Backbone as JSON, one array per atom type, in Angstrom:
{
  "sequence": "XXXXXXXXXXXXXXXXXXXXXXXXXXXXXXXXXXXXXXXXXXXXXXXXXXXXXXXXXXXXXXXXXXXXXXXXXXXXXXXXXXXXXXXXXXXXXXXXXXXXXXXXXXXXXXXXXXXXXXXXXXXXXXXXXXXXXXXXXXXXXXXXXXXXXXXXXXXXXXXXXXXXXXXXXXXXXXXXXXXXXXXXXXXXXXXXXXXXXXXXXXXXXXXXXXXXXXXXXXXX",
  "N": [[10.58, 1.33, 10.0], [11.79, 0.45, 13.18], [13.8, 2.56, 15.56], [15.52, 1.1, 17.35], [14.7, -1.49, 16.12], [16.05, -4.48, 15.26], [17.41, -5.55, 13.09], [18.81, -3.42, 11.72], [21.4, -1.87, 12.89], [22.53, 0.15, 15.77], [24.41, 3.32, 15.21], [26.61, 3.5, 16.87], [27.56, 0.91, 17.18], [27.97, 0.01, 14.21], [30.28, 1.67, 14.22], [32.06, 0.01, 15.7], [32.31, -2.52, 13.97], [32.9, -1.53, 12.02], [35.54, -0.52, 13.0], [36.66, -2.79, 13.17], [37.18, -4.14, 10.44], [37.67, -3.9, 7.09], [36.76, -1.93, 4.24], [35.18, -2.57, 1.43], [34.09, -1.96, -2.05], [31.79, -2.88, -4.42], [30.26, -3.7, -7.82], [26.99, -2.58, -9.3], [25.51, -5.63, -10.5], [27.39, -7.65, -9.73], [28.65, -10.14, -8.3], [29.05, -10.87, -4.41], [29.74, -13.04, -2.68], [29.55, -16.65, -3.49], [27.81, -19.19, -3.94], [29.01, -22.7, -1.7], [32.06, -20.82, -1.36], [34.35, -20.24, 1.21], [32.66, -19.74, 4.55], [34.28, -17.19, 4.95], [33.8, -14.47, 6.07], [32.14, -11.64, 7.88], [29.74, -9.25, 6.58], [29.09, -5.66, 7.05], [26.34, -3.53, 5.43], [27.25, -0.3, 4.2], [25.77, 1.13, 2.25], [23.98, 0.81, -0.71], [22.17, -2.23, -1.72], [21.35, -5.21, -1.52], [20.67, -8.71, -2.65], [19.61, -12.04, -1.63], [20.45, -15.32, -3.09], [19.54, -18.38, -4.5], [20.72, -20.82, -6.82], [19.08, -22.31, -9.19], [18.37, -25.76, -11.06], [17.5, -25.28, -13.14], [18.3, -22.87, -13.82], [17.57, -20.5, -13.19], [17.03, -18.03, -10.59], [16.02, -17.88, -6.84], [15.35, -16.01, -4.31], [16.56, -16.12, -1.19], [15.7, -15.49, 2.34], [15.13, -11.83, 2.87], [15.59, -8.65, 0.7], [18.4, -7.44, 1.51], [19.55, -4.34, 3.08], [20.69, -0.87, 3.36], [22.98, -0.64, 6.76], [22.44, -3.13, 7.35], [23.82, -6.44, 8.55], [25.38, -8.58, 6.89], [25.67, -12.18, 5.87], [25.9, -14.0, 8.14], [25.19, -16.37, 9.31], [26.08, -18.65, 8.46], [28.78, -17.71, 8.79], [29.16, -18.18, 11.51], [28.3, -21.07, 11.95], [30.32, -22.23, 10.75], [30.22, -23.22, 8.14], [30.64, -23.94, 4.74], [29.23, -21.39, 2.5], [26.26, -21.08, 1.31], [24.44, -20.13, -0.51], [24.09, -17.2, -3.1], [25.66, -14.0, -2.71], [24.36, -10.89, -4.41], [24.53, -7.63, -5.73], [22.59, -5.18, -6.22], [22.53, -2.71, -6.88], [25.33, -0.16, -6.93], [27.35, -0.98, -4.58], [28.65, -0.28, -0.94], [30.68, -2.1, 1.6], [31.39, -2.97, 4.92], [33.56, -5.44, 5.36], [34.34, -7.66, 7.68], [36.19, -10.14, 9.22], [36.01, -13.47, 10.09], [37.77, -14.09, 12.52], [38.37, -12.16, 13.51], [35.83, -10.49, 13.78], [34.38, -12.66, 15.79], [35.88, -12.25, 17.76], [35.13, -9.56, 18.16], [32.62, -9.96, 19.37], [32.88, -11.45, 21.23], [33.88, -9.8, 22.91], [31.57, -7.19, 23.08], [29.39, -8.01, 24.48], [26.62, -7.3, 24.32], [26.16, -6.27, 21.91], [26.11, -8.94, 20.82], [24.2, -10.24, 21.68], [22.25, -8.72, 20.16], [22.65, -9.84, 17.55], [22.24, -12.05, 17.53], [19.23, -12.09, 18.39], [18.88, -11.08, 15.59], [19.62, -12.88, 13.92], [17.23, -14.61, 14.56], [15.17, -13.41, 13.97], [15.16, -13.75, 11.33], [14.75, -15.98, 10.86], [12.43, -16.49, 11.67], [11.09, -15.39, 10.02], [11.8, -16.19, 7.52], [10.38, -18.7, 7.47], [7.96, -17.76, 7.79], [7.93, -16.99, 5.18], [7.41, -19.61, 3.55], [5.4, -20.27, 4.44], [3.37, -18.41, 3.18], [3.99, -19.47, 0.28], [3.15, -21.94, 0.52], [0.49, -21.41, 1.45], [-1.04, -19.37, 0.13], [-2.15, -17.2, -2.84], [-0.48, -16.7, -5.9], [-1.52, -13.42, -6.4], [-1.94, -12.38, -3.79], [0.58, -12.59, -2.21], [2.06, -11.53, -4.01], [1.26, -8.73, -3.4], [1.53, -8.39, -0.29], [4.31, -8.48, -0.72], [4.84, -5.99, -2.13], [3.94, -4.03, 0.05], [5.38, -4.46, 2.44], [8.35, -4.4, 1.38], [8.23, -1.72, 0.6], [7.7, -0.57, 2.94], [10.36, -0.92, 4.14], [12.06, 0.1, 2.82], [10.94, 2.52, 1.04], [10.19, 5.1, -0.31], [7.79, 8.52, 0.53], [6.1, 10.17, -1.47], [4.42, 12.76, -3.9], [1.97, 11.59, -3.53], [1.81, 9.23, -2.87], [4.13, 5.87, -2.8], [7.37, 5.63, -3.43], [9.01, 2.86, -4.33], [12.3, 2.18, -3.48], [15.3, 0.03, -4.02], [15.1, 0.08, -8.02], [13.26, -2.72, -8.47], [13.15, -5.9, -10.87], [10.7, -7.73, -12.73], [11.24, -9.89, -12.94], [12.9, -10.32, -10.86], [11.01, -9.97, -8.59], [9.39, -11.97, -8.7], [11.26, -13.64, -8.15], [11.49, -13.75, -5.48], [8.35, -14.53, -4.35], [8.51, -17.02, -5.11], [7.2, -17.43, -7.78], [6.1, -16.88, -11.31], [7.82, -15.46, -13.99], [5.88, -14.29, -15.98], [3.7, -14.47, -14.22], [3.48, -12.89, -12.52], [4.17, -10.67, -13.69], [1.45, -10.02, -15.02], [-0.31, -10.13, -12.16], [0.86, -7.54, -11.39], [0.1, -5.78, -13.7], [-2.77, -6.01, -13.46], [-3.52, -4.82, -10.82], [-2.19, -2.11, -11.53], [-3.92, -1.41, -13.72], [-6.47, -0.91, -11.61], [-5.63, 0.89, -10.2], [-3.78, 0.77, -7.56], [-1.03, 0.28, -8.07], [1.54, 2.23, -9.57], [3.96, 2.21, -12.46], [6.62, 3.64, -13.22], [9.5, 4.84, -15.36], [10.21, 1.8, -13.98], [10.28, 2.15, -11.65], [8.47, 1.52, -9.32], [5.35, 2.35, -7.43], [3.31, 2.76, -4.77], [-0.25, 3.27, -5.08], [-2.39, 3.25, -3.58], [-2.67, 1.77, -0.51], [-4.61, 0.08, 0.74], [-6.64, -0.87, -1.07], [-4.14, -2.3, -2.03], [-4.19, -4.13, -0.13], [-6.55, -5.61, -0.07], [-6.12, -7.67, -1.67], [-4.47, -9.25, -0.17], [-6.3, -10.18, 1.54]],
  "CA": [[11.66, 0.68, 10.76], [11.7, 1.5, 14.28], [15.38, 2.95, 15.98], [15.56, -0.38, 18.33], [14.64, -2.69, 15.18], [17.29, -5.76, 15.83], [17.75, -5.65, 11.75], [19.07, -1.8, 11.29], [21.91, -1.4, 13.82], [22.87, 1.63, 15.4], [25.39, 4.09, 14.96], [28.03, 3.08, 17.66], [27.43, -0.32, 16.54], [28.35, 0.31, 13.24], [31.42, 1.77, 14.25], [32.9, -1.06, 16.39], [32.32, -3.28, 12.99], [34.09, -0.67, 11.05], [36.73, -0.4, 13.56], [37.36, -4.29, 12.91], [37.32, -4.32, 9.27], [38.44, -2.78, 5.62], [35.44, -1.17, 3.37], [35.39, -3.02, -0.29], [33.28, -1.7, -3.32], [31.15, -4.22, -5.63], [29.47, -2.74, -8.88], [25.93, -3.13, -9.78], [25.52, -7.06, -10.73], [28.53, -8.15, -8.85], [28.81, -11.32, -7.03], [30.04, -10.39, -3.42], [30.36, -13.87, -2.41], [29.27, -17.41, -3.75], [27.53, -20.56, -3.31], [30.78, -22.79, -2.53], [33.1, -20.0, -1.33], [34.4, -20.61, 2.27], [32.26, -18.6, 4.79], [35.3, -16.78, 6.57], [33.68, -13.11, 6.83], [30.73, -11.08, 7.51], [29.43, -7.75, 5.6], [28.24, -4.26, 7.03], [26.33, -3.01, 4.29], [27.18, 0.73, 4.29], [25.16, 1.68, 0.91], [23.5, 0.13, -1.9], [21.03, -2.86, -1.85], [21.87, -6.72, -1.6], [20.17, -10.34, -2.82], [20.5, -12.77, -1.47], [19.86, -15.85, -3.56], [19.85, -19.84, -5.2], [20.33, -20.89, -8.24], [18.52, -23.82, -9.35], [19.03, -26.28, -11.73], [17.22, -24.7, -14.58], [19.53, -22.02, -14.37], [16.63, -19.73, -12.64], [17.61, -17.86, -9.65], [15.05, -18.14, -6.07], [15.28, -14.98, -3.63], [16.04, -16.63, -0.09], [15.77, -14.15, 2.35], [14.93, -10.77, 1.81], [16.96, -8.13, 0.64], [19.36, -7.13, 2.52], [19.52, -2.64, 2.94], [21.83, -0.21, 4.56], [22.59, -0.53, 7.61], [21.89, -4.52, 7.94], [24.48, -7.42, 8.22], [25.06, -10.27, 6.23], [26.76, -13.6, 5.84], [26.38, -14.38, 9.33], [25.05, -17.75, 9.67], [27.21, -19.55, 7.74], [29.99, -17.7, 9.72], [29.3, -18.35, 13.15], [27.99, -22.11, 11.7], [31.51, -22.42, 10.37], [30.3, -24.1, 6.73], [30.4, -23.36, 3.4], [28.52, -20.99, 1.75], [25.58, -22.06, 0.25], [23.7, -19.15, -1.42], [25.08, -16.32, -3.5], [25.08, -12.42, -2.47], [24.84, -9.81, -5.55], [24.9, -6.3, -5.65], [21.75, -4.92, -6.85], [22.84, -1.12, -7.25], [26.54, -0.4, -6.45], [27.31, -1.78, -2.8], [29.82, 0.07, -0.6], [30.6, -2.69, 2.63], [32.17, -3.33, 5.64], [34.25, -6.96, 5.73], [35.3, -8.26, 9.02], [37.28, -11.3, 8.63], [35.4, -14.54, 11.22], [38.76, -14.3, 13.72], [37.85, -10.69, 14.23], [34.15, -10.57, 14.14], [34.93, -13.53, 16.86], [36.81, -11.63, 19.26], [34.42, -8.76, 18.59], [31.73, -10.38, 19.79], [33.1, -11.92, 22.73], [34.01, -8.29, 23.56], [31.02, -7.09, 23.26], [28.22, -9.35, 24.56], [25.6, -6.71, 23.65], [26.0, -6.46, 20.29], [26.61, -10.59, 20.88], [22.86, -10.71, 21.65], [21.56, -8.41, 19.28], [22.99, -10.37, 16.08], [21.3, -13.69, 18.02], [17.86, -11.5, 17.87], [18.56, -10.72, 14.51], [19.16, -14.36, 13.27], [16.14, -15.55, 15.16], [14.19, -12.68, 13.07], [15.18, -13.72, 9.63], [14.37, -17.63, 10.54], [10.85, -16.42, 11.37], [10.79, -14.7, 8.54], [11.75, -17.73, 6.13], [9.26, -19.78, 8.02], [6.74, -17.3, 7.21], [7.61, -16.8, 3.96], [7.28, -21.01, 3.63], [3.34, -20.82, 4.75], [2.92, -18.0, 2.3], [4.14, -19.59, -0.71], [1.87, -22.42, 0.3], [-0.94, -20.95, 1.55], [-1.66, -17.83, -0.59], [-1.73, -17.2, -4.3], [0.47, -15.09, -6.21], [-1.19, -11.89, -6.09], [-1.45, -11.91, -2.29], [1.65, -13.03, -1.8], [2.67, -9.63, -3.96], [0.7, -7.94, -2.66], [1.97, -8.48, 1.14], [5.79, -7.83, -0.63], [4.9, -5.13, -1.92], [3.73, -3.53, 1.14], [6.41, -4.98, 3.26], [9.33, -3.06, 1.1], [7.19, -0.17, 0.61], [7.96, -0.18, 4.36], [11.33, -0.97, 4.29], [12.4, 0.58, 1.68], [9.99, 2.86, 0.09], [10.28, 6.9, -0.37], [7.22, 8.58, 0.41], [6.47, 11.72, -2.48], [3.76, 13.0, -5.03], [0.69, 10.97, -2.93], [2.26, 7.77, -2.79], [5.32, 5.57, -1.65], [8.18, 4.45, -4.35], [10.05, 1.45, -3.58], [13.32, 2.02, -4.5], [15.92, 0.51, -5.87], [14.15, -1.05, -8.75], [12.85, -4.56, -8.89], [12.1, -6.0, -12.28], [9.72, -8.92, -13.08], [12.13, -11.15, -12.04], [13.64, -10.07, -8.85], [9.84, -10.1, -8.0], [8.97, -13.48, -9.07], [12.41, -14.93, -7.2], [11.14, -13.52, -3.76], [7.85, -14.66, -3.51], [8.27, -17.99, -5.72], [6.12, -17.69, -8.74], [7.21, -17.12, -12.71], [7.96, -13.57, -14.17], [5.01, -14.19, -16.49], [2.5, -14.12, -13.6], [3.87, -11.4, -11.77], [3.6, -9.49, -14.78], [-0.17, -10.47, -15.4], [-0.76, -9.39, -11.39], [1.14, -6.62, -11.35], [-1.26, -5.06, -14.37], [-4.1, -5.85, -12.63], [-3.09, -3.73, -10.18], [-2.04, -0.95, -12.24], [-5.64, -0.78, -13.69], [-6.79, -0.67, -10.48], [-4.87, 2.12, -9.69], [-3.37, 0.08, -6.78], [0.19, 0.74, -8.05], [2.03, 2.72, -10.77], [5.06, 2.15, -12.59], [7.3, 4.93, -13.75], [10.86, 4.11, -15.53], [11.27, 0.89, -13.83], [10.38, 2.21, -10.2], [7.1, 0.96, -8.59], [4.83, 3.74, -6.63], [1.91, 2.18, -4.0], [-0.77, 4.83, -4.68], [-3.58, 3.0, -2.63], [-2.4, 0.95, -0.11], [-6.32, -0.41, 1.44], [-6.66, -1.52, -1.87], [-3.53, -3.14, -2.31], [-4.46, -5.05, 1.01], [-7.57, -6.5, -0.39], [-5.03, -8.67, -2.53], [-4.0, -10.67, 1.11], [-7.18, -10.7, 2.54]],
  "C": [[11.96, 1.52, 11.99], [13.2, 1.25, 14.33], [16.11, 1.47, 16.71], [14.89, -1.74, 17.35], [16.05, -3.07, 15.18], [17.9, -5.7, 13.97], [19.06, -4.28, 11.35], [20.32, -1.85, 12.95], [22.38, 0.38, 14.21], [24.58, 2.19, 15.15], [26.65, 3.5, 15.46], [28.32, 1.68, 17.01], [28.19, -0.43, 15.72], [30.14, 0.47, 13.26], [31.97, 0.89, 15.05], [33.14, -2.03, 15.09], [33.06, -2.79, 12.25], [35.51, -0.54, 11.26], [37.76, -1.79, 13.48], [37.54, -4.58, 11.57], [37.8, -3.46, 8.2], [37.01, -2.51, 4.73], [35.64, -1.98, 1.83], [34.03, -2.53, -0.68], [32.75, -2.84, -4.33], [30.03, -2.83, -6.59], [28.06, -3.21, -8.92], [25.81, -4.36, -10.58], [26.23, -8.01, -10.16], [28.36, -9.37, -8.23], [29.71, -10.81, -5.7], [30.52, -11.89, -2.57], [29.25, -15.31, -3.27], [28.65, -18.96, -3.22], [29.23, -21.87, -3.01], [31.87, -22.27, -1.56], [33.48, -20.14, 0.51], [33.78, -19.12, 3.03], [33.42, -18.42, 5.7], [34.81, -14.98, 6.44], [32.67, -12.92, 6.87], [30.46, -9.66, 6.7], [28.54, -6.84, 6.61], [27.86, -3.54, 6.05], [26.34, -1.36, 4.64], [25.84, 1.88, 3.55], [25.3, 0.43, -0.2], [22.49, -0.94, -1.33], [21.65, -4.12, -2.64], [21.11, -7.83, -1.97], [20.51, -11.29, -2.33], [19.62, -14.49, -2.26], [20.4, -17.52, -3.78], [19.86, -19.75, -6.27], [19.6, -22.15, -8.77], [18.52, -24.06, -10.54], [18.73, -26.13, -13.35], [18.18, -23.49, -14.93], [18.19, -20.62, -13.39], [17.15, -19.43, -11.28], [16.06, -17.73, -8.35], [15.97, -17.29, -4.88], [15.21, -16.18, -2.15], [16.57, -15.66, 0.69], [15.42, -12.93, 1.69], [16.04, -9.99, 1.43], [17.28, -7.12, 1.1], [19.89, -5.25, 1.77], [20.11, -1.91, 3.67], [21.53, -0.58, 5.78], [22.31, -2.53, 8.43], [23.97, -5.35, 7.73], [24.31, -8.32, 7.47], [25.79, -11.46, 6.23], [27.41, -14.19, 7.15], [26.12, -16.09, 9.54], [25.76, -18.86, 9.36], [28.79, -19.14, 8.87], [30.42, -18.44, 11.07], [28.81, -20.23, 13.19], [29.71, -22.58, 11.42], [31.16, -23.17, 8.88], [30.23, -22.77, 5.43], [29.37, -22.13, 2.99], [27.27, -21.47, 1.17], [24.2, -21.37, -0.64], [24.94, -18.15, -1.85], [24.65, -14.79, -2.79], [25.46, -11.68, -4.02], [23.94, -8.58, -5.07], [23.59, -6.05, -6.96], [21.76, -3.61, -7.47], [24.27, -1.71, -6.65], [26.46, 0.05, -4.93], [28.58, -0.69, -1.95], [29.57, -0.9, 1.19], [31.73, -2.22, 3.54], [32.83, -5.0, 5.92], [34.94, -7.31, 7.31], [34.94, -9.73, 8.69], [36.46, -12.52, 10.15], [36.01, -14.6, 12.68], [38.04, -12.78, 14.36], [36.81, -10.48, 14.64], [34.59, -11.58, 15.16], [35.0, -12.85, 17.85], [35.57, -10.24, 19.86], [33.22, -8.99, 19.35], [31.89, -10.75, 21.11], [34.03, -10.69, 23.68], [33.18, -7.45, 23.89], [29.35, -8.05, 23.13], [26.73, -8.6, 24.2], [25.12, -6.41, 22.34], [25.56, -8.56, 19.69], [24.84, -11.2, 20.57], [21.95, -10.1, 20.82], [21.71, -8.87, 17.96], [22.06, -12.26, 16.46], [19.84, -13.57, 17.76], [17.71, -11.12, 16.5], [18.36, -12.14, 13.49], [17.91, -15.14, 13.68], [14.93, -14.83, 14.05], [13.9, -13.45, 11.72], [14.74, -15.47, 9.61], [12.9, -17.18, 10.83], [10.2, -15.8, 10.3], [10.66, -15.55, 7.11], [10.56, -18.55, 6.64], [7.95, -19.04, 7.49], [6.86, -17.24, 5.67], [7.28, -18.48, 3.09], [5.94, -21.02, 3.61], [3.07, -19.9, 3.42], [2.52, -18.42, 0.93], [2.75, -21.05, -0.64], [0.21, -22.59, 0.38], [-1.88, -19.88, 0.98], [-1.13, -17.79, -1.74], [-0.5, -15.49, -4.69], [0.02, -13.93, -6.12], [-0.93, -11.66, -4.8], [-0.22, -12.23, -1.82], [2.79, -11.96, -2.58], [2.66, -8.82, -3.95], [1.55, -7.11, -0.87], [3.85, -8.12, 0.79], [6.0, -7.02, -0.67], [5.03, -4.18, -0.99], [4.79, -3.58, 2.09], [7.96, -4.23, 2.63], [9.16, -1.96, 0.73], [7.64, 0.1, 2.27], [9.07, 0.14, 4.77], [12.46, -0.06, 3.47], [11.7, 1.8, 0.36], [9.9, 4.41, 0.94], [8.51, 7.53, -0.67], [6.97, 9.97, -0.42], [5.25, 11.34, -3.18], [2.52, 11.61, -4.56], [0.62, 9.46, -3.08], [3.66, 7.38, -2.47], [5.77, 4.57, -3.01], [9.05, 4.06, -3.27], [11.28, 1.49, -4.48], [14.68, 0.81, -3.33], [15.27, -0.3, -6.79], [14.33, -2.31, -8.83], [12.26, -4.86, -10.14], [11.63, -7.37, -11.58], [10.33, -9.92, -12.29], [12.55, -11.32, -10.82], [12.27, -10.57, -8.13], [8.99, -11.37, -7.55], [9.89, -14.46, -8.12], [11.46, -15.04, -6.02], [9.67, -13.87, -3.41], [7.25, -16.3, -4.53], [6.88, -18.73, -6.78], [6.87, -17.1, -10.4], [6.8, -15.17, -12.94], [6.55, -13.51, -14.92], [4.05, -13.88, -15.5], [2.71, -13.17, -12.78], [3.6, -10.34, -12.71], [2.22, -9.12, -14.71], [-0.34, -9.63, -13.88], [-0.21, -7.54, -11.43], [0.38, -5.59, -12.74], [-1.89, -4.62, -13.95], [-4.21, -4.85, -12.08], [-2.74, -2.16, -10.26], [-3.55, -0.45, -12.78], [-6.39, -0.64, -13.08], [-6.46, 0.7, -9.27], [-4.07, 1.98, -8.19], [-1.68, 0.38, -6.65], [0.59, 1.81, -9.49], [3.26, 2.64, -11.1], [5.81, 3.34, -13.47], [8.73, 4.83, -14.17], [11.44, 2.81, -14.09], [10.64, 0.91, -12.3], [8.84, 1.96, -9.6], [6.69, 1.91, -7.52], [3.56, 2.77, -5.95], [0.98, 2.9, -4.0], [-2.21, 4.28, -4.07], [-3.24, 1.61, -1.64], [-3.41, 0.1, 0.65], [-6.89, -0.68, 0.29], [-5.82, -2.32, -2.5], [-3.77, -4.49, -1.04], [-5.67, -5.85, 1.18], [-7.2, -7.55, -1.13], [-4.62, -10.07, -1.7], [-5.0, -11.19, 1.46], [-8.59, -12.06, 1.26]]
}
């Protein structure tokens, strides 16, 4: 993640958002807001690691968007759309945010028009991002398709140590399966593979990339 990535704001940044809002705490599992729930604020995530998700009508939950890591905003589109809600956010580890309230975020924005245009570059990101993740699901099978996630929060997210790169905070079966729309059973089954391949390794829970030019024979 480069310094001038539109996702990751910087520092000053940060603090103008802080300077408009109050800090709330959510625990590990937490709902921080709901499908439903009127959108009147947005979130600076300070710390921890966010979902953002559907639920569908089996009761099964579907990863839209990715997830959301220090340092990022959330719950903008709906804001600045003015509707409802219509996914949930939870708290994947414990969350520490920033809330600014829609009137405020508002004003802030039309105070600063630079920040104004970098949250416009950031929503334009995350729709090319759903769009891509749209061709994936129909153009590429499940392993390459977790294959290419892997890799992708291995980037974002992923501590490099001991001749490879964990991805923390842990993802089980499931989290895995939401985000790139396939069942925990076959994520399991690839994610093996892979392991006997020496491609990845798992260690209480936490996923390690220890050949990444062999995990990239998975896309191609």
């Amino acid at each position: 993640m480069t310094p001038h990535d539109p996702v990751i704001l910087e520092n000053y940044e940060r603090e103008i958002i802080r300077q408009a809002g109050v800090t709330r705490h959510y625990a590990q599992g937490e709902y921080i807001f709901c499908s439903g729930d009127p959108a009147d604020r947005v979130y600076l995530i300070e710390s921890g690691w966010v979902k953002i998700f559907r639920i569908a009508g089996d009761g099964k939950y579907i990863t839209v968007g990715s997830i959301r890591k220090p340092g990022e905003l959330m719950g903008l589109a709906e804001v600045l759309h003015g509707t409802a809600r219509t996914c949930y956010a939870g708290a994947i580890t414990g969350v520490k945010l920033v809330m600014v309230y829609r009137e405020k975020f508002t004003e802030m924005l039309e105070g600063e028009p630079y920040l104004a245009i970098k949250i416009a570059k950031l929503l334009a990101l995350r729709m090319r991002d759903a769009e891509a993740g749209v061709h994936e699901i129909v153009c590429r099978q499940v392993s390459g398709r977790l294959a290419r996630l892997l890799l992708k929060i291995g980037e974002s997210c992923g501590c490099q140590a001991d001749g490879g790169i964990t991805i923390k905070p842990r993802f089980t079966h499931e989290d895995l399966a939401a985000m790139i729309g396939a069942t925990r059973q076959t994520v399991t089954s690839v994610l093996s593979a892979m392991r006997e391949e020496r491609c990845i390794e798992i260690d209480g829970g936490y996923i390690k990339i220890l050949d990444r030019v062999r995990l990239e024979r998975y896309i191609s």
